[in-house]
PDB file of C-alpha atoms in Angstrom:
ATOM      1  CA  MET I   1      17.905 -29.429  18.421  1.00 82.00           C
ATOM      2  CA  ASN I   2      20.738 -29.124  15.986  1.00 90.00           C
ATOM      3  CA  TYR I   3      20.364 -30.660  12.565  1.00 89.00           C
ATOM      4  CA  THR I   4      22.809 -30.601   9.718  1.00 94.00           C
ATOM      5  CA  GLU I   5      22.476 -32.076   6.241  1.00 94.00           C
ATOM      6  CA  ASN I   6      24.010 -31.757   2.840  1.00 96.00           C
ATOM      7  CA  TYR I   7      21.012 -30.601   0.807  1.00 95.00           C
ATOM      8  CA  ARG I   8      21.948 -30.676  -2.886  1.00 92.00           C
ATOM      9  CA  GLY I   9      25.543 -29.678  -2.217  1.00 94.00           C
ATOM     10  CA  ILE I  10      24.583 -26.952   0.307  1.00 95.00           C
ATOM     11  CA  LYS I  11      25.535 -27.329   3.943  1.00 96.00           C
ATOM     12  CA  LEU I  12      22.192 -26.777   5.704  1.00 97.00           C
ATOM     13  CA  ASP I  13      22.520 -26.140   9.451  1.00 97.00           C
ATOM     14  CA  ILE I  14      19.269 -25.844  11.403  1.00 96.00           C
ATOM     15  CA  GLN I  15      19.371 -24.903  15.063  1.00 96.00           C
ATOM     16  CA  SER I  16      16.242 -24.747  17.140  1.00 92.00           C
ATOM     17  CA  ILE I  17      16.210 -24.021  20.826  1.00 83.00           C
ATOM     18  CA  GLU I  18      14.185 -26.599  22.808  1.00 80.00           C
ATOM     19  CA  LEU I  19      11.997 -27.280  19.774  1.00 84.00           C
ATOM     20  CA  ASN I  20      11.194 -30.396  17.799  1.00 86.00           C
ATOM     21  CA  LEU I  21      10.371 -29.189  14.279  1.00 88.00           C
ATOM     22  CA  SER I  22       7.812 -30.989  12.155  1.00 90.00           C
ATOM     23  CA  LYS I  23       8.597 -32.443   8.759  1.00 92.00           C
ATOM     24  CA  SER I  24       6.558 -29.620   7.161  1.00 92.00           C
ATOM     25  CA  VAL I  25       8.929 -27.022   8.676  1.00 92.00           C
ATOM     26  CA  HIS I  26      11.931 -28.923   7.374  1.00 93.00           C
ATOM     27  CA  GLU I  27      10.306 -29.063   3.937  1.00 94.00           C
ATOM     28  CA  SER I  28       9.596 -25.327   4.099  1.00 94.00           C
ATOM     29  CA  ILE I  29      13.243 -24.632   4.832  1.00 95.00           C
ATOM     30  CA  ARG I  30      14.328 -26.839   1.860  1.00 96.00           C
ATOM     31  CA  ASN I  31      11.823 -25.057  -0.383  1.00 95.00           C
ATOM     32  CA  MET I  32      13.265 -21.715   0.787  1.00 96.00           C
ATOM     33  CA  ILE I  33      16.701 -22.833  -0.182  1.00 96.00           C
ATOM     34  CA  ASP I  34      15.472 -24.015  -3.606  1.00 95.00           C
ATOM     35  CA  LYS I  35      13.877 -20.584  -4.212  1.00 94.00           C
ATOM     36  CA  LEU I  36      16.915 -18.625  -3.025  1.00 95.00           C
ATOM     37  CA  GLU I  37      19.283 -20.732  -5.082  1.00 93.00           C
ATOM     38  CA  ARG I  38      17.472 -19.556  -8.263  1.00 92.00           C
ATOM     39  CA  CYS I  39      18.291 -15.902  -7.249  1.00 89.00           C
ATOM     40  CA  ALA I  40      21.772 -16.504  -5.915  1.00 88.00           C
ATOM     41  CA  GLY I  41      23.178 -18.967  -8.348  1.00 85.00           C
ATOM     42  CA  THR I  42      25.504 -20.475  -5.764  1.00 91.00           C
ATOM     43  CA  ILE I  43      24.828 -21.008  -2.106  1.00 94.00           C
ATOM     44  CA  ASN I  44      27.688 -22.570  -0.119  1.00 95.00           C
ATOM     45  CA  PHE I  45      25.834 -22.889   3.209  1.00 97.00           C
ATOM     46  CA  ALA I  46      22.621 -21.821   5.013  1.00 97.00           C
ATOM     47  CA  ASP I  47      22.451 -21.344   8.738  1.00 98.00           C
ATOM     48  CA  VAL I  48      18.870 -21.365   9.968  1.00 97.00           C
ATOM     49  CA  TYR I  49      18.042 -20.455  13.619  1.00 97.00           C
ATOM     50  CA  LEU I  50      14.567 -20.911  14.984  1.00 96.00           C
ATOM     51  CA  LYS I  51      13.189 -20.326  18.466  1.00 93.00           C
ATOM     52  CA  THR I  52      10.048 -19.358  20.178  1.00 90.00           C
ATOM     53  CA  GLU I  53       9.967 -16.252  22.308  1.00 80.00           C
ATOM     54  CA  GLU I  54       7.556 -15.659  25.144  1.00 75.00           C
ATOM     55  CA  ASN I  55       6.062 -12.210  25.478  1.00 68.00           C
ATOM     56  CA  ALA I  56       6.783 -11.240  21.876  1.00 58.00           C
ATOM     57  CA  ASN I  57       4.405  -8.573  20.599  1.00 65.00           C
ATOM     58  CA  THR I  58       4.467  -9.587  16.920  1.00 62.00           C
ATOM     59  CA  GLY I  59       4.322 -13.402  17.451  1.00 71.00           C
ATOM     60  CA  ASP I  60       6.256 -16.012  19.174  1.00 89.00           C
ATOM     61  CA  LYS I  61       8.112 -17.621  16.273  1.00 91.00           C
ATOM     62  CA  TYR I  62      11.551 -16.202  15.591  1.00 93.00           C
ATOM     63  CA  VAL I  63      13.595 -17.077  12.486  1.00 95.00           C
ATOM     64  CA  LYS I  64      17.126 -15.942  11.476  1.00 97.00           C
ATOM     65  CA  VAL I  65      18.827 -17.109   8.232  1.00 98.00           C
ATOM     66  CA  ARG I  66      22.365 -16.442   7.014  1.00 98.00           C
ATOM     67  CA  LEU I  67      23.327 -17.538   3.522  1.00 96.00           C
ATOM     68  CA  GLY I  68      26.962 -18.113   2.480  1.00 95.00           C
ATOM     69  CA  ILE I  69      27.279 -16.965  -1.077  1.00 93.00           C
ATOM     70  CA  PRO I  70      30.263 -15.772  -3.144  1.00 90.00           C
ATOM     71  CA  GLY I  71      30.898 -12.277  -1.829  1.00 88.00           C
ATOM     72  CA  PRO I  72      29.358 -10.985   1.390  1.00 91.00           C
ATOM     73  CA  ASP I  73      26.910 -13.272   3.167  1.00 94.00           C
ATOM     74  CA  VAL I  74      23.245 -12.216   3.291  1.00 96.00           C
ATOM     75  CA  PHE I  75      21.195 -12.276   6.472  1.00 98.00           C
ATOM     76  CA  ALA I  76      17.589 -11.765   7.394  1.00 98.00           C
ATOM     77  CA  GLU I  77      15.394 -12.242  10.453  1.00 97.00           C
ATOM     78  CA  GLU I  78      11.676 -12.154  11.157  1.00 95.00           C
ATOM     79  CA  THR I  79       9.119 -12.950  13.821  1.00 92.00           C
ATOM     80  CA  GLY I  80       5.612 -14.218  13.351  1.00 91.00           C
ATOM     81  CA  GLU I  81       2.833 -16.424  14.543  1.00 90.00           C
ATOM     82  CA  TYR I  82       3.499 -19.435  12.303  1.00 92.00           C
ATOM     83  CA  TRP I  83       6.778 -21.065  11.113  1.00 92.00           C
ATOM     84  CA  GLU I  84       5.802 -21.293   7.476  1.00 93.00           C
ATOM     85  CA  SER I  85       4.618 -17.732   7.053  1.00 94.00           C
ATOM     86  CA  THR I  86       7.674 -16.408   9.000  1.00 94.00           C
ATOM     87  CA  LEU I  87       9.973 -18.431   6.780  1.00 95.00           C
ATOM     88  CA  LYS I  88       8.298 -16.961   3.723  1.00 96.00           C
ATOM     89  CA  ARG I  89       8.816 -13.379   4.850  1.00 97.00           C
ATOM     90  CA  VAL I  90      12.523 -14.195   5.606  1.00 97.00           C
ATOM     91  CA  THR I  91      12.801 -15.646   2.132  1.00 96.00           C
ATOM     92  CA  GLU I  92      11.371 -12.493   0.589  1.00 97.00           C
ATOM     93  CA  LYS I  93      13.930 -10.365   2.487  1.00 97.00           C
ATOM     94  CA  LEU I  94      16.785 -12.554   1.358  1.00 97.00           C
ATOM     95  CA  GLU I  95      15.613 -12.582  -2.262  1.00 95.00           C
ATOM     96  CA  LYS I  96      15.583  -8.761  -2.206  1.00 95.00           C
ATOM     97  CA  GLN I  97      19.148  -8.706  -0.980  1.00 94.00           C
ATOM     98  CA  LEU I  98      20.272 -11.267  -3.491  1.00 93.00           C
ATOM     99  CA  ARG I  99      18.758  -9.314  -6.375  1.00 90.00           C
ATOM    100  CA  LYS I 100      20.485  -6.193  -5.148  1.00 88.00           C
ATOM    101  CA  ALA I 101      23.789  -8.026  -4.944  1.00 82.00           C
ATOM    102  CA  ASN I 102      23.378  -9.377  -8.495  1.00 78.00           C
ATOM    103  CA  ASP I 103      22.672  -5.902  -9.866  1.00 77.00           C
ATOM    104  CA  ARG I 104      26.066  -4.588  -8.724  1.00 66.00           C
TER     105      ARG I 104
END
């Protein structure tokens, strides 16, 4: 499933391989963008890629996020058992990168 929306002026592109995502996952992604926007100031786009992986040791949910911000883009990925907790860990990784970029 590919899904694109203009979320508060940010091009949000969600790609999920052979998955139908629930409304709560979409809401978790929007909440992630809200939180990251407070750190980044400006986010031009967010590419979110979700898939399930069979035979994964750490969980079967796989999330990758790339944020288009002024300057170099930031990227993070994570695997886990549940979408929401995996998205939370990806958000924490991206926040760390955004804070580091702002300190330069």
